[in-house]
Amino acid sequence: MKATKKLKFSYQLPEKAPRIDTLLDDLMSVTPEIDPERAVLITESYKENESLPVIKKRAKALEKILKEMNIVIRDNELIVGNQTTKPRSSPIFPEFSNKWLLDEFDTLAERDGDRFLISEKTKETLKEVFDYWDQSTTNELATSLMTQEALEAMDAGVYTVGNYYFNGVGHVCVSYDEVLAEGFNGIIEKAKAAKKELSFGNPDDTPKRHFLDSVIITAEAVIEFAGRFAEEAEKLAEKTSDNKRKKELLEVAKNCRNVPANPASTFHEALQSFWFVQLVLQLESNGHSISPGRFDQYMYPYLKKDLDNNEITLEKAQELLDTLWVKFNDINKVRDQASTDAFGGYPMFQNLIVGGQTPGGQDATNLLSFMCLEATEHTKMPQPSISVRYWDKSPEEFMMKAAETTKEGLGMPAYYNDEVTIPSLTNRGLTLEDARDYCIIGCVEPQKMGKTEGWHDAAFFNMAKVLELALNDGKDPMQDYKQLGPKTGKASSFESFDEVMDAYKNQMEYFVELLIHSDNCVDSAHAERAPLPFLSSMVDDCIDEGKSVQNGGAHYNFTGPQGVGVANVGDSLAAVRKLVFEEKEISIEELENVLANNFDGHEALRQKLLNNAPKFGNDIDEVDELAREGALIYCKEVEKYENPRGGSFQPGLYPVSANVPLGAATGATPEGRLAGTPLADGVSPVGGRDQNGPTAAVNSVAKLDHHIASNGTLLNQKFHPSALEGENGSRNLNALIGSFFDQKGFHIQNNVVSGDVLREAQKNPDNYKNLVVRVAGYSAHFVSLDKSLQDDIISRTEQCF
Amino acid sequence: MFLKGCPLDCPWCSNPESKDKDPQIMFNPNLCIDCKKCIEICPNNAVDFNLRGRIVRDKCNLCMECVDHCYSKALSIEGIEGSVEELLFELNKDRIHYRRSNGGITFSGGEALYQSDFLLELLKGCKANGWHTTIETAGYYPKETLEKIIPWTDLFLYDIKMIDDGKHKKVIGVSNKRILANAKFAAASSADLVVRTPIIPGFNDDKESVSEIAEFALDLKGVKRIDILPYHRLGEDKYYGLGQKYQMKDIESPSNEKMEQIKELIIKKGIDCTIGGVE
């Protein structure tokens, strides 16, 4: 093996330090558990502070958690801060929802994917805690705010707002840069200054004062939290006889004494300060997708300064970075069974993006951009979810480095197109500078860091189900033809294709309106019951406005629900138009009949629908334009509406892994899809239906309007490893990404693994514990996924050049 | 783009559907749903479920009724007729990709030169669009055929399988004299040329055969590289689907080590070499 990898940038990136594998082994040797500590502490705190306004209750609760939770410095760590006592355990957040957990106590350790161990003692403790929260959760308030029609539509699988309905919101990138530069003491000063501006005479200023007090409480709490780690490190240093480790622990202690209270003075301190922010955000609320964003931009000055002054070697810097990468995987979260179906593989979606351009429009790639990709190659773990921003001036060697990382087969990095994202964000009201400075949240959702409450994962909306209802007079064939939507006529009453489209539009209008209503109910419930002072202290303009992000304090406010099933709708519409109305090969009555019976006894007819009508993903305008139209109808409905935080709705087109459960709720569809089977993932073609190679597939996908879907779109490609071999393979991959982006595609991600390997891993999971694959906007350990999701990944078309 | 028709008869060919110049019916058993519509519809009684290739080829008059009624596409037509204009329309769909990859169109087969008049028109169309053109050929044509297309060709991928004419004749059925002479002519032309050699166990995987090919390539003007392609069996099922025999049943693909050894040997001779074109 070569000692270094030579780069054109003239940097030589170091080999992986031995410490990294030791840390990884320790981390992965533990089975995730349920840790009740946080649930107990927040409940005690609420009981102690019943009379306080909710924002202060939240602040006091976080303060108590940070003061009293068990802190651990794990062996060999250089960056410290634990979410739970044991690695990868899940804390519990009873204030959002908890009844599902009670119901699933006995299946958590047994279920197909994302297992968690739970002790009998923990069950007892949690039962007691949950009693306190009965009827007081955000979930229960949201339910009581929603109309019956909305609840029924969700039951039928027309859409789900499950993510924030049951959990915290997360989905944010805070001002890490500000904490690194000013420290929490700086934030306290800012809050104090804002308080001085308030008047006792103005009734509006009272809640502002409580908010600012809460900001100060949480900022002081996190400083004290770091102090506890300093003490612990000093204690351990005293105990150890290993001089090298003693020195390391004293360094850790020194760092924790200075940050995050004060500005970071070294790269190591900057990483430590960053980690406290990243960690405490997860302890405050269980929203996932708390994304580091443009890490290579705000962290680089600290690295550069240390390197320039010979304060650190590149080897040491890479090792520190790698240890942080391990740390990202220590964070975990338990989800209910339904959410686990939609988010399989213990994903935390901590999206970290490198490359792209500066707010001023120059290329932003630097040494740290390369080192971040290298850290992913060294650790080979699902977190952080690493992404690359691509634009016309991205350096060739950077793209070659990204291709190298892609070829590790982890499904990362994901690639994002500046040339689409920036105009799509300015179209939503961002300034040009802010749009150029976008990062990615969670899977594929762009936002300006430190200024945005994007509510990016607001819902998954089943466009294929809407088409199913449009063909059944608004009745749901999966529920004995219960009337769910408006009466728009049965399929057999349609005399032209235009009537099919009209019914689809009418159903869409109705269900999108219900979706908006559901989302806004959940949004209001969070504002009322779970405002987040710590998170808000790092998002503009919360301190200036004196209100939390949940109350509309962010500078930019959005709600982003996702349409799922683009390819199914396009393929279905094309089959109906061609075979029923144009060629009259199949009568509309016959179609209605075979769909109702899930093609039972009509396999030949199903094959005709599958093979004699064009399919999305083959660069055929006739069908691609219907997929575009089907998606546009959804997108245009969504963007009409506003949320309670004073912002607008913006559509996305990606599924996470919700294409599997939403497919399960959808009957047979006219493109030949059987009832209950998964929908197409993201804007990708239906697996196996794109038969004209990768260029045709991306050409089709690029025909969708990616600008209007400004909450993000998602294209999965799967390559056989042999297709990307050698430098040629990297160049071909980059050319494909480039030409997809030239045609105004938004995002592409690539699994590089053969179907044989995946099938083998399904059979012998023990031999493939470390196999990481791309699911949707995130990567996960393949063997931690449940079988239906594994099958869905295997069924994606394997492309070769 | 694969053009149908080939004057050679290499038993290892992985595209048997391209050898014949006319459309053929191919059967893929994995897609068949046993609906038996093909039997029902065939006017010539040319469908037999006991046959591996499903179609009784001497009874079939290619009316394509069975293919049209095979909704699962287990029966398909290999080879479609198209005009130069239609094909250029299809090729044009990927123009944006050619720009990014410095790529273009590769004409292969069968044998790209089999339909040389048609090919010439296609090449002119490509050049009018500014696309890079590559011709994959075994070179078994009169010199004039090459002469005609060279001005419109950027790169030849030129198959050389064997220098010993006796062995060439025995296995492939024709002499290689014209092939080698044309190689010299094409190499000396304005187009670039890469030598391609399929490595067939028991035919040309010995030191002597490989050395001779390397030495021949070294003498070609401006030729910088040989791509060696390991024999593979991916075409086997297609032979059965066309109702044909596969003659290479007992031949295994060469191992990676074997391919590396051959690559070494060629590089030692003083010319660059890749396995499968991977740099």
PDB file of N, CA, C and O in Angstrom, chain B residues 46-67:
ATOM      1  N   ALA B  46     -44.938 -22.584 -36.508  1.00  0.00           N
ATOM      2  CA  ALA B  46     -43.480 -22.557 -36.327  1.00  0.00           C
ATOM      3  C   ALA B  46     -43.064 -22.341 -34.878  1.00  0.00           C
ATOM      4  O   ALA B  46     -41.927 -22.033 -34.594  1.00  0.00           O
ATOM      5  N   VAL B  47     -44.022 -22.494 -33.943  1.00  0.00           N
ATOM      6  CA  VAL B  47     -43.654 -22.327 -32.536  1.00  0.00           C
ATOM      7  C   VAL B  47     -43.697 -23.679 -31.849  1.00  0.00           C
ATOM      8  O   VAL B  47     -44.676 -24.410 -31.974  1.00  0.00           O
ATOM      9  N   ASP B  48     -42.603 -24.031 -31.195  1.00  0.00           N
ATOM     10  CA  ASP B  48     -42.535 -25.331 -30.535  1.00  0.00           C
ATOM     11  C   ASP B  48     -41.971 -25.134 -29.133  1.00  0.00           C
ATOM     12  O   ASP B  48     -40.818 -24.744 -28.963  1.00  0.00           O
ATOM     13  N   PHE B  49     -42.820 -25.392 -28.129  1.00  0.00           N
ATOM     14  CA  PHE B  49     -42.399 -25.158 -26.736  1.00  0.00           C
ATOM     15  C   PHE B  49     -41.299 -26.109 -26.276  1.00  0.00           C
ATOM     16  O   PHE B  49     -40.685 -25.895 -25.252  1.00  0.00           O
ATOM     17  N   ASN B  50     -41.071 -27.168 -27.052  1.00  0.00           N
ATOM     18  CA  ASN B  50     -40.007 -28.092 -26.657  1.00  0.00           C
ATOM     19  C   ASN B  50     -38.628 -27.613 -27.106  1.00  0.00           C
ATOM     20  O   ASN B  50     -37.617 -28.163 -26.698  1.00  0.00           O
ATOM     21  N   LEU B  51     -38.605 -26.622 -27.968  1.00  0.00           N
ATOM     22  CA  LEU B  51     -37.318 -26.126 -28.468  1.00  0.00           C
ATOM     23  C   LEU B  51     -36.770 -25.061 -27.538  1.00  0.00           C
ATOM     24  O   LEU B  51     -37.507 -24.208 -27.057  1.00  0.00           O
ATOM     25  N   ARG B  52     -35.464 -25.096 -27.339  1.00  0.00           N
ATOM     26  CA  ARG B  52     -34.847 -24.091 -26.476  1.00  0.00           C
ATOM     27  C   ARG B  52     -34.978 -22.703 -27.081  1.00  0.00           C
ATOM     28  O   ARG B  52     -35.107 -21.715 -26.385  1.00  0.00           O
ATOM     29  N   GLY B  53     -34.947 -22.613 -28.397  1.00  0.00           N
ATOM     30  CA  GLY B  53     -35.089 -21.322 -29.068  1.00  0.00           C
ATOM     31  C   GLY B  53     -36.538 -21.033 -29.465  1.00  0.00           C
ATOM     32  O   GLY B  53     -36.803 -20.059 -30.154  1.00  0.00           O
ATOM     33  N   ARG B  54     -37.431 -21.913 -29.089  1.00  0.00           N
ATOM     34  CA  ARG B  54     -38.883 -21.749 -29.227  1.00  0.00           C
ATOM     35  C   ARG B  54     -39.391 -21.741 -30.676  1.00  0.00           C
ATOM     36  O   ARG B  54     -40.456 -22.235 -30.978  1.00  0.00           O
ATOM     37  N   ILE B  55     -38.623 -21.191 -31.627  1.00  0.00           N
ATOM     38  CA  ILE B  55     -39.104 -21.035 -33.002  1.00  0.00           C
ATOM     39  C   ILE B  55     -38.487 -22.111 -33.902  1.00  0.00           C
ATOM     40  O   ILE B  55     -37.278 -22.334 -33.865  1.00  0.00           O
ATOM     41  N   VAL B  56     -39.335 -22.761 -34.695  1.00  0.00           N
ATOM     42  CA  VAL B  56     -38.822 -23.693 -35.708  1.00  0.00           C
ATOM     43  C   VAL B  56     -38.378 -22.828 -36.885  1.00  0.00           C
ATOM     44  O   VAL B  56     -39.204 -22.331 -37.655  1.00  0.00           O
ATOM     45  N   ARG B  57     -37.069 -22.631 -36.970  1.00  0.00           N
ATOM     46  CA  ARG B  57     -36.554 -21.572 -37.858  1.00  0.00           C
ATOM     47  C   ARG B  57     -36.871 -21.827 -39.337  1.00  0.00           C
ATOM     48  O   ARG B  57     -37.094 -20.894 -40.081  1.00  0.00           O
ATOM     49  N   ASP B  58     -36.882 -23.106 -39.784  1.00  0.00           N
ATOM     50  CA  ASP B  58     -37.125 -23.309 -41.220  1.00  0.00           C
ATOM     51  C   ASP B  58     -38.598 -23.197 -41.592  1.00  0.00           C
ATOM     52  O   ASP B  58     -38.948 -23.074 -42.756  1.00  0.00           O
ATOM     53  N   LYS B  59     -39.476 -23.231 -40.599  1.00  0.00           N
ATOM     54  CA  LYS B  59     -40.895 -22.999 -40.904  1.00  0.00           C
ATOM     55  C   LYS B  59     -41.243 -21.513 -40.828  1.00  0.00           C
ATOM     56  O   LYS B  59     -42.202 -21.051 -41.418  1.00  0.00           O
ATOM     57  N   CYS B  60     -40.462 -20.776 -40.047  1.00  0.00           N
ATOM     58  CA  CYS B  60     -40.797 -19.370 -39.759  1.00  0.00           C
ATOM     59  C   CYS B  60     -40.509 -18.482 -40.964  1.00  0.00           C
ATOM     60  O   CYS B  60     -39.458 -18.591 -41.577  1.00  0.00           O
ATOM     61  N   ASN B  61     -41.459 -17.629 -41.320  1.00  0.00           N
ATOM     62  CA  ASN B  61     -41.214 -16.698 -42.423  1.00  0.00           C
ATOM     63  C   ASN B  61     -41.094 -15.258 -41.927  1.00  0.00           C
ATOM     64  O   ASN B  61     -41.291 -14.315 -42.675  1.00  0.00           O
ATOM     65  N   LEU B  62     -40.793 -15.109 -40.630  1.00  0.00           N
ATOM     66  CA  LEU B  62     -40.554 -13.792 -40.030  1.00  0.00           C
ATOM     67  C   LEU B  62     -41.731 -12.837 -40.200  1.00  0.00           C
ATOM     68  O   LEU B  62     -41.541 -11.639 -40.410  1.00  0.00           O
ATOM     69  N   CYS B  63     -42.951 -13.373 -40.096  1.00  0.00           N
ATOM     70  CA  CYS B  63     -44.114 -12.475 -40.212  1.00  0.00           C
ATOM     71  C   CYS B  63     -44.264 -11.621 -38.948  1.00  0.00           C
ATOM     72  O   CYS B  63     -44.928 -10.600 -38.953  1.00  0.00           O
ATOM     73  N   MET B  64     -43.648 -12.061 -37.845  1.00  0.00           N
ATOM     74  CA  MET B  64     -43.555 -11.310 -36.585  1.00  0.00           C
ATOM     75  C   MET B  64     -44.873 -11.236 -35.815  1.00  0.00           C
ATOM     76  O   MET B  64     -44.980 -10.498 -34.847  1.00  0.00           O
ATOM     77  N   GLU B  65     -45.844 -12.031 -36.233  1.00  0.00           N
ATOM     78  CA  GLU B  65     -47.111 -12.064 -35.478  1.00  0.00           C
ATOM     79  C   GLU B  65     -46.864 -12.458 -34.016  1.00  0.00           C
ATOM     80  O   GLU B  65     -47.435 -11.888 -33.097  1.00  0.00           O
ATOM     81  N   CYS B  66     -46.008 -13.480 -33.821  1.00  0.00           N
ATOM     82  CA  CYS B  66     -45.758 -13.957 -32.450  1.00  0.00           C
ATOM     83  C   CYS B  66     -45.097 -12.863 -31.613  1.00  0.00           C
ATOM     84  O   CYS B  66     -45.445 -12.671 -30.451  1.00  0.00           O
ATOM     85  N   VAL B  67     -44.159 -12.156 -32.235  1.00  0.00           N
ATOM     86  CA  VAL B  67     -43.461 -11.094 -31.498  1.00  0.00           C
ATOM     87  C   VAL B  67     -44.449  -9.991 -31.121  1.00  0.00           C
ATOM     88  O   VAL B  67     -44.468  -9.515 -29.982  1.00  0.00           O
TER      89      VAL B  67
END
